[in-house]
Amino acid sequence: MNLVVLIASFFVMLFLGFPIAFALLLSSLLYMVLYSSVPLIIIAQQLLKGVDSFTLLAIPFFVIAGCLMQGGGISKRIVDFAKKLVGWLPGGLAVVDIIASMIFAAMTGAGAATTAAVGGIMIPSMEEEGYDGGFASAIQAMGGIFGPIIPPSTLMVLYAVASGESVADMFLGGIIPGLFLGLVLIIVVVCMCIQRGYTGGEKFNLKAAVKSFGSAVWALLAPVIILGGIYSGAFTPTEASAVCCFYCLIVGLFVYREMKFQDVLDTVWGGVKSAAGIMLIVAATQVFGWVLTRAQIPQTIAKMFTENVSSQTVFMLVVCLILIVAGCFIDAVPAILIFAPIFCPTAQAYGINMVYFGVIMVITLCIGLATPPVGINLYVASSVGGQPVHKIIPHLPIPLLAIAVGTIILILVPQITTFLPSLAK
C-alpha cells in the first residue's frame, strides 16, 4: 500500500500540473508522514546531498555554454558548414538539419538547446525551400534528441552520478551509438524527402565547403577541446564544461564578434535560470530516490525480474519499453534519476555492462524528447518554427520508428557501445 501511495500521489500531482520537482518532493513528504517515523529534517538533508557533487557542476556549465554558442554565432556557422557539406543530397536541408544538430550536440549535451539553436536557423530555411512547415519542425525535433546522446551529455553525467559509473566511460560509450543512430535517421529522412519530392540544393562545391569549414573551424574545435581534454587527462569532465564555457565566450566576443560585452550577462543569466531548474529537479529526485530505496523498491524489482526473466535481452527490451512509456510523460532529466537507481541493481544482477546499460537508458529516454504529451523538443520546435504541435505530430512516427529500430540493434549488439570504453581500459 505504501508503494501505491508514493507512486500514485506523484502521478496525480504530475497530471494536475504540478512542476515535476514539487511533485517529487510532495509525494516523498506524504510517504514520510504516513509510513515513516524518521524526522522530516532528512528531506532537507537529502535535498542538499542531491546537488552536493563536483561532477554535477558540469550540468550548469554545459547549459550556459549552449546559450553562449547560440548568442555568439557558433550555431550559425555550424549550420552553414553542414549546408555546404551535404546540402546537395536529396532533401539536403533536412540532412543539414540533422548533421548540424549532431555537431551542436557534441558541444552542449542538451536536447532543448540543440533544437532551439539549430531550429531557429534551419526551420525557416527549409520552409523557404518549399518544405512543409510541420515536416521541417518534426525533423528538428528529432535532430534535437542527439543533444543528450552524443557526448558530452548532461543525461550521461546524471546517470554516472546515480550509478557510480565513470563520466568519461559514459561519454566514450555514447560516441558510436550516437553516430550510428544519426546515420539511421539520415537514411530514413532522405527516403522520406525523395518520396515527397524535396530535392537538394546546388551541386557540391569543394572550394565553398573548404571556405565554410575555415569559417566554422573555431566552432568545430569546441568538441575536440572538450573530449580531447577529457580523454588525454588534461582535465576532468567537470573542468571540461567550464573550459567549454570560457572557450565559447572568447570565440563569441573576439573571434566571431557577434556577442557584445553588454549581451554576456543576459546570455549567461538565461543559462543560469535553465540550469537552476535542472538542479532543483536533481535535488528533488535525490529525496524521491532515497524514499524508493527505503521502501526497498529497487530490490523488489530486481528479485521480480531475476525470478521470472532469464534473458538479458528480454530484460533490456522490457526496460526500454517502460522507459519509452515513461519518457512520454516525464522529462528525461528526472526520469534518468528516478529509474537509474531502480534498474541498475537488476542490470548488475544480470551481469550487464553498466556503461552499455546507461547509454541504452539515455537513448531510450531521449526518444521521449520528441513525443507528446511532454516532449520538450516537440514544443521548442513548435515555438521556433511557428507551427502548432498537431501539425508536427503526423510527421514523427516514421523517424521515431527508425530510431527505435536502431536502438534495438544497439541492444542486440552491445559491442557497438562497449568498444571504445574497452579500448580505454
Coordinates of C-alpha atoms in Angstrom, one line a residue:
M1 CA 0.0 0.0 0.0
N2 CA 2.8 2.4 0.8
L3 CA 4.3 2.0 -2.7
V4 CA 0.9 2.7 -4.2
V5 CA 0.6 5.9 -2.2
L6 CA 4.0 7.1 -3.2
I7 CA 3.7 6.4 -7.0
A8 CA 0.0 7.3 -7.3
S9 CA 0.4 10.6 -5.5
F10 CA 3.4 11.5 -7.7
F11 CA 1.5 10.9 -10.9
V12 CA -1.7 12.6 -9.7
M13 CA 0.3 15.8 -8.9
L14 CA 2.1 15.5 -12.2
F15 CA -1.2 15.3 -14.2
L16 CA -2.7 18.2 -12.1
G17 CA 0.1 20.4 -13.5
F18 CA 2.5 20.5 -10.5
P19 CA 6.1 21.2 -11.5
I20 CA 7.9 17.9 -11.5
A21 CA 10.3 18.9 -8.7
F22 CA 7.4 19.7 -6.4
A23 CA 5.5 16.5 -7.4
L24 CA 8.6 14.5 -6.4
L25 CA 9.1 16.4 -3.1
L26 CA 5.4 16.4 -2.1
S27 CA 4.9 12.7 -2.8
S28 CA 8.0 11.8 -0.9
L29 CA 6.9 14.0 2.0
L30 CA 3.4 12.3 2.0
Y31 CA 5.1 8.9 2.2
M32 CA 7.3 10.0 5.0
V33 CA 4.4 11.4 7.1
L34 CA 2.3 8.3 6.6
Y35 CA 4.7 5.5 6.7
S36 CA 7.9 6.6 8.5
S37 CA 8.9 7.9 11.9
V38 CA 12.2 9.4 10.6
P39 CA 12.5 13.1 11.4
L40 CA 11.4 15.2 8.3
I41 CA 14.7 17.1 8.5
I42 CA 16.1 14.2 6.5
I43 CA 14.3 15.7 3.4
A44 CA 16.3 18.9 3.6
Q45 CA 19.5 16.9 4.1
Q46 CA 18.7 14.7 1.1
L47 CA 18.0 17.8 -1.0
L48 CA 21.4 19.2 -0.2
K49 CA 23.0 15.8 -0.8
G50 CA 21.4 15.6 -4.2
V51 CA 23.4 18.6 -5.6
D52 CA 26.5 18.3 -3.4
S53 CA 28.6 16.8 -6.1
F54 CA 31.6 18.1 -8.0
T55 CA 30.5 16.1 -11.1
L56 CA 27.1 17.8 -11.2
L57 CA 28.8 21.1 -11.7
A58 CA 29.2 20.1 -15.4
I59 CA 25.5 20.5 -16.0
P60 CA 25.1 24.3 -15.4
F61 CA 28.4 24.9 -17.3
F62 CA 27.3 22.9 -20.3
V63 CA 23.8 24.6 -20.3
I64 CA 25.5 28.1 -20.1
A65 CA 27.9 27.1 -22.9
G66 CA 24.9 26.2 -25.1
C67 CA 23.5 29.7 -24.6
L68 CA 26.9 31.3 -25.4
M69 CA 27.1 29.2 -28.6
Q70 CA 23.7 30.4 -29.7
G71 CA 24.3 34.0 -28.9
G72 CA 27.9 34.1 -30.2
G73 CA 27.2 32.9 -33.8
I74 CA 28.7 29.5 -33.3
S75 CA 25.5 27.6 -34.2
K76 CA 25.0 29.7 -37.4
R77 CA 28.5 28.7 -38.7
I78 CA 27.9 25.1 -37.9
V79 CA 24.7 25.1 -40.0
D80 CA 26.4 26.9 -42.9
F81 CA 29.2 24.3 -42.9
A82 CA 26.8 21.4 -42.8
K83 CA 24.8 23.0 -45.7
K84 CA 27.9 23.3 -47.9
L85 CA 28.9 19.7 -47.0
V86 CA 25.6 17.8 -47.5
G87 CA 23.1 20.3 -48.8
W88 CA 23.3 18.8 -52.3
L89 CA 21.7 15.5 -51.2
P90 CA 18.0 14.8 -51.9
G91 CA 16.2 16.5 -49.1
G92 CA 19.6 18.2 -48.4
L93 CA 18.3 20.8 -45.9
A94 CA 16.7 18.1 -43.8
V95 CA 20.0 16.2 -43.7
V96 CA 21.8 19.5 -42.9
D97 CA 19.4 19.9 -40.0
I98 CA 20.3 16.5 -38.6
I99 CA 24.1 16.9 -39.0
A100 CA 24.1 20.4 -37.6
S101 CA 22.1 19.1 -34.6
M102 CA 24.6 16.3 -34.1
I103 CA 27.6 18.7 -34.3
F104 CA 25.9 21.2 -31.9
A105 CA 25.0 18.2 -29.6
A106 CA 28.8 17.5 -29.3
M107 CA 29.2 20.8 -27.6
T108 CA 26.1 21.3 -25.4
G109 CA 24.7 18.0 -24.3
A110 CA 21.1 19.3 -24.1
G111 CA 18.2 18.5 -26.4
A112 CA 16.2 21.7 -26.0
A113 CA 19.3 23.9 -26.5
T114 CA 20.1 21.9 -29.7
T115 CA 16.6 22.2 -31.0
A116 CA 16.3 25.9 -30.4
A117 CA 19.8 26.9 -31.7
V118 CA 19.7 24.9 -34.9
G119 CA 15.9 25.1 -35.4
G120 CA 15.8 28.8 -35.3
I121 CA 18.0 28.8 -38.4
M122 CA 17.0 25.6 -40.2
I123 CA 13.2 25.6 -40.0
P124 CA 12.7 28.9 -41.7
S125 CA 15.3 28.0 -44.3
M126 CA 13.5 24.7 -45.1
E127 CA 10.2 26.4 -45.4
E128 CA 11.7 28.9 -47.8
E129 CA 12.8 26.0 -50.0
G130 CA 9.3 24.6 -50.1
Y131 CA 9.4 22.1 -47.2
D132 CA 6.2 21.6 -45.3
G133 CA 6.5 23.6 -42.0
G134 CA 5.2 20.7 -39.9
F135 CA 7.7 18.3 -41.5
A136 CA 10.6 20.7 -41.0
S137 CA 9.7 21.2 -37.4
A138 CA 9.4 17.4 -36.9
I139 CA 12.8 16.8 -38.4
Q140 CA 14.3 19.4 -36.0
A141 CA 12.5 17.8 -33.0
M142 CA 14.1 14.5 -34.0
G143 CA 17.5 16.1 -34.6
G144 CA 17.4 17.6 -31.1
I145 CA 17.3 14.2 -29.4
F146 CA 21.0 13.8 -30.2
G147 CA 21.8 16.6 -27.7
P148 CA 21.9 14.2 -24.7
I149 CA 23.0 11.2 -26.7
I150 CA 26.2 12.4 -28.4
P151 CA 28.8 13.3 -25.7
P152 CA 29.2 15.5 -23.8
S153 CA 25.8 14.8 -22.4
T154 CA 24.0 16.1 -19.3
L155 CA 22.0 12.9 -19.0
M156 CA 25.1 10.8 -19.1
V157 CA 26.6 12.9 -16.3
L158 CA 23.4 12.4 -14.3
Y159 CA 23.5 8.6 -14.9
A160 CA 27.1 8.5 -13.9
V161 CA 26.3 10.2 -10.6
A162 CA 23.3 8.0 -10.0
S163 CA 25.0 4.7 -10.8
G164 CA 28.6 5.4 -9.7
E165 CA 30.0 4.9 -13.3
S166 CA 32.8 7.0 -14.8
V167 CA 31.6 10.0 -16.7
A168 CA 34.5 9.6 -19.2
D169 CA 33.5 6.0 -19.9
M170 CA 29.9 7.1 -20.4
F171 CA 31.0 9.7 -22.9
L172 CA 33.1 7.2 -24.8
G173 CA 30.2 4.7 -24.8
G174 CA 27.9 7.3 -26.4
I175 CA 30.0 8.3 -29.4
I176 CA 29.5 5.3 -31.8
P177 CA 25.8 4.7 -30.9
G178 CA 25.1 8.5 -31.4
L179 CA 26.7 8.5 -34.8
F180 CA 25.0 5.2 -35.7
L181 CA 21.6 6.5 -34.9
G182 CA 22.3 9.7 -36.7
L183 CA 23.1 7.7 -39.9
V184 CA 19.9 5.7 -39.5
L185 CA 17.9 8.8 -39.2
I186 CA 19.6 10.5 -42.2
I187 CA 18.9 7.4 -44.4
V188 CA 15.2 7.4 -43.4
V189 CA 14.8 11.2 -43.8
V190 CA 16.4 11.1 -47.3
C191 CA 13.9 8.4 -48.3
M192 CA 11.1 10.5 -46.9
C193 CA 12.3 13.6 -48.8
I194 CA 12.6 11.6 -52.1
Q195 CA 9.0 10.4 -51.7
R196 CA 7.8 14.0 -51.0
G197 CA 9.8 15.4 -53.9
Y198 CA 12.2 17.6 -51.8
T199 CA 15.4 18.0 -53.9
G200 CA 18.8 19.0 -52.9
G201 CA 20.5 22.4 -53.3
E202 CA 23.3 23.4 -55.7
K203 CA 25.9 20.8 -56.5
F204 CA 28.7 20.0 -54.1
N205 CA 31.5 22.7 -54.3
L206 CA 34.7 21.7 -52.7
K207 CA 36.0 25.3 -52.6
A208 CA 32.9 26.6 -50.9
A209 CA 33.0 23.7 -48.4
V210 CA 36.6 24.4 -47.5
K211 CA 35.8 28.1 -47.1
S212 CA 32.9 27.3 -44.9
F213 CA 35.0 25.0 -42.8
G214 CA 37.5 27.7 -42.3
S215 CA 34.8 30.0 -41.0
A216 CA 33.4 27.2 -38.8
V217 CA 36.7 25.8 -37.6
W218 CA 36.6 27.7 -34.3
A219 CA 33.1 26.3 -33.6
L220 CA 34.2 22.8 -34.6
L221 CA 37.2 22.9 -32.3
A222 CA 34.9 23.1 -29.2
P223 CA 34.1 19.3 -29.1
V224 CA 37.7 18.5 -29.9
I225 CA 38.9 20.5 -27.0
I226 CA 36.2 19.1 -24.6
L227 CA 36.6 15.4 -25.5
G228 CA 40.3 15.6 -26.2
G229 CA 41.0 17.3 -22.9
I230 CA 38.9 14.7 -21.0
Y231 CA 40.5 11.6 -22.7
S232 CA 44.0 13.0 -22.6
G233 CA 43.7 13.5 -18.9
A234 CA 44.2 17.3 -19.2
F235 CA 41.0 17.9 -17.2
T236 CA 38.0 16.2 -15.7
P237 CA 34.6 16.3 -17.4
T238 CA 33.5 19.0 -15.0
E239 CA 36.6 21.1 -15.7
A240 CA 35.9 20.5 -19.4
S241 CA 32.5 22.0 -19.1
A242 CA 34.0 25.2 -17.6
V243 CA 36.7 25.3 -20.3
C244 CA 33.9 25.0 -22.9
C245 CA 32.1 28.0 -21.4
F246 CA 35.2 30.1 -21.4
Y247 CA 36.1 29.0 -25.0
C248 CA 32.6 29.8 -26.3
L249 CA 32.7 33.2 -24.6
I250 CA 36.1 34.1 -26.2
V251 CA 35.0 32.9 -29.6
G252 CA 31.7 34.8 -29.5
L253 CA 33.3 38.0 -28.2
F254 CA 36.7 38.2 -30.0
V255 CA 36.6 35.8 -33.0
Y256 CA 33.1 35.9 -34.5
R257 CA 32.3 39.2 -32.7
E258 CA 28.6 38.5 -32.7
M259 CA 28.3 39.0 -29.0
K260 CA 28.8 42.3 -27.2
F261 CA 30.0 42.7 -23.7
Q262 CA 26.6 44.0 -22.6
D263 CA 25.0 40.8 -24.0
V264 CA 27.1 38.5 -21.9
L265 CA 25.2 39.0 -18.7
D266 CA 21.8 38.4 -20.2
T267 CA 23.1 35.3 -22.1
V268 CA 24.6 33.8 -19.0
W269 CA 21.6 34.6 -16.9
G270 CA 19.4 32.7 -19.3
G271 CA 21.6 29.7 -19.0
V272 CA 21.7 30.0 -15.2
K273 CA 17.9 30.0 -15.0
S274 CA 17.7 26.9 -17.1
A275 CA 20.4 25.2 -15.1
A276 CA 18.7 26.1 -11.8
G277 CA 15.5 24.4 -12.9
I278 CA 17.5 21.2 -13.8
M279 CA 19.4 21.3 -10.5
L280 CA 16.2 21.6 -8.5
I281 CA 14.9 18.5 -10.2
V282 CA 18.2 16.7 -9.4
A283 CA 17.8 17.6 -5.7
A284 CA 14.2 16.5 -5.6
T285 CA 14.9 13.2 -7.3
Q286 CA 17.5 12.5 -4.6
V287 CA 14.8 12.7 -2.0
F288 CA 12.4 10.6 -4.1
G289 CA 15.2 8.0 -4.8
W290 CA 16.0 7.8 -1.1
V291 CA 12.4 7.1 -0.3
L292 CA 12.3 4.4 -3.1
T293 CA 15.4 2.8 -1.6
R294 CA 14.0 2.9 1.9
A295 CA 10.8 1.2 0.6
Q296 CA 13.1 -1.5 -1.0
I297 CA 11.6 -0.9 -4.4
P298 CA 14.8 -1.5 -6.4
Q299 CA 15.5 -4.8 -4.5
T300 CA 11.9 -5.9 -5.1
I301 CA 12.1 -5.2 -8.8
A302 CA 15.4 -6.9 -9.1
K303 CA 14.0 -10.0 -7.5
M304 CA 10.9 -10.0 -9.6
F305 CA 13.0 -9.8 -12.9
T306 CA 15.6 -12.3 -11.9
E307 CA 13.0 -14.9 -10.8
N308 CA 10.8 -14.5 -13.9
V309 CA 13.1 -13.4 -16.7
S310 CA 16.2 -15.4 -17.5
S311 CA 17.4 -13.5 -20.6
Q312 CA 19.4 -10.3 -20.5
T313 CA 18.0 -9.3 -23.9
V314 CA 14.4 -9.7 -22.7
F315 CA 15.2 -7.6 -19.6
M316 CA 16.7 -4.9 -21.7
L317 CA 13.7 -4.8 -24.1
V318 CA 11.3 -4.6 -21.1
V319 CA 13.3 -1.8 -19.5
C320 CA 13.3 0.1 -22.8
L321 CA 9.5 -0.3 -23.2
I322 CA 9.0 1.0 -19.7
L323 CA 11.3 4.0 -20.3
I324 CA 9.7 4.8 -23.6
V325 CA 6.3 5.0 -21.9
A326 CA 7.8 7.0 -19.0
G327 CA 9.5 9.3 -21.4
C328 CA 6.1 10.3 -22.9
F329 CA 5.1 11.7 -19.5
I330 CA 8.2 12.6 -17.6
D331 CA 11.2 14.7 -18.8
A332 CA 14.4 12.8 -19.4
V333 CA 16.3 14.5 -16.5
P334 CA 14.1 13.4 -13.6
A335 CA 13.4 10.1 -15.5
I336 CA 17.1 9.1 -15.5
L337 CA 17.4 10.0 -11.9
I338 CA 14.3 8.1 -10.9
F339 CA 14.8 4.9 -13.0
A340 CA 18.6 4.5 -12.8
P341 CA 18.6 3.6 -9.1
I342 CA 15.7 1.2 -9.7
F343 CA 17.0 -0.7 -12.7
C344 CA 20.8 -0.6 -12.1
P345 CA 20.8 -3.2 -9.3
T346 CA 18.8 -5.5 -11.6
A347 CA 21.1 -4.9 -14.5
Q348 CA 24.1 -5.7 -12.3
A349 CA 22.4 -8.9 -11.1
Y350 CA 22.2 -10.0 -14.8
G351 CA 25.9 -9.2 -15.3
I352 CA 25.1 -6.4 -17.8
N353 CA 27.9 -3.9 -18.6
M354 CA 26.7 -0.7 -16.8
V355 CA 28.1 1.7 -19.4
Y356 CA 26.2 -0.1 -22.1
F357 CA 23.1 -0.1 -19.9
G358 CA 23.4 3.6 -19.2
V359 CA 23.8 4.5 -22.8
I360 CA 20.7 2.5 -23.8
M361 CA 18.8 4.2 -20.9
V362 CA 19.8 7.6 -22.2
I363 CA 18.9 6.8 -25.8
T364 CA 15.5 5.4 -24.9
L365 CA 14.6 8.3 -22.7
C366 CA 15.7 10.7 -25.4
I367 CA 13.0 9.2 -27.7
G368 CA 10.6 10.8 -25.3
L369 CA 12.0 14.3 -26.0
A370 CA 10.2 14.2 -29.3
T371 CA 6.9 12.5 -28.3
P372 CA 3.7 14.0 -26.9
P373 CA 2.4 14.9 -24.4
V374 CA 5.5 16.3 -22.7
G375 CA 8.3 16.0 -25.3
I376 CA 10.3 19.3 -24.7
N377 CA 11.9 19.1 -28.2
L378 CA 8.4 19.0 -29.8
Y379 CA 7.3 22.2 -28.1
V380 CA 10.6 24.0 -28.7
A381 CA 10.5 23.1 -32.4
S382 CA 6.8 24.3 -32.5
S383 CA 7.8 27.6 -30.9
V384 CA 10.9 28.3 -33.1
G385 CA 9.1 27.0 -36.2
G386 CA 5.8 28.8 -35.6
Q387 CA 3.9 25.5 -36.2
P388 CA 1.2 24.1 -34.0
V389 CA 2.0 20.8 -32.4
H390 CA -0.8 19.0 -34.1
K391 CA 0.8 19.7 -37.5
I392 CA 4.1 18.3 -36.4
I393 CA 3.0 15.1 -34.8
P394 CA 1.8 13.3 -38.0
H395 CA 5.4 13.6 -39.4
L396 CA 7.0 11.9 -36.4
P397 CA 6.1 8.2 -36.5
I398 CA 8.5 7.1 -39.2
P399 CA 11.6 8.9 -37.8
L400 CA 10.7 7.7 -34.3
L401 CA 10.3 4.1 -35.6
A402 CA 13.7 4.4 -37.3
I403 CA 15.4 5.4 -34.0
A404 CA 13.5 2.6 -32.2
V405 CA 14.8 0.0 -34.7
G406 CA 18.3 1.5 -34.3
T407 CA 18.1 1.2 -30.6
I408 CA 17.0 -2.5 -30.8
I409 CA 20.1 -3.1 -32.9
L410 CA 22.3 -1.4 -30.2
I411 CA 20.6 -3.7 -27.6
L412 CA 21.3 -6.8 -29.6
V413 CA 24.9 -5.8 -30.4
P414 CA 26.4 -4.4 -27.1
Q415 CA 29.9 -4.3 -28.7
I416 CA 28.8 -1.2 -30.6
T417 CA 28.6 0.6 -27.3
T418 CA 31.3 -1.0 -25.3
F419 CA 34.0 -1.0 -28.0
L420 CA 35.5 2.5 -27.2
P421 CA 35.3 2.2 -23.4
S422 CA 37.0 -1.2 -23.6
L423 CA 39.9 0.3 -25.5
A424 CA 40.4 3.0 -22.8
K425 CA 40.8 0.4 -20.1

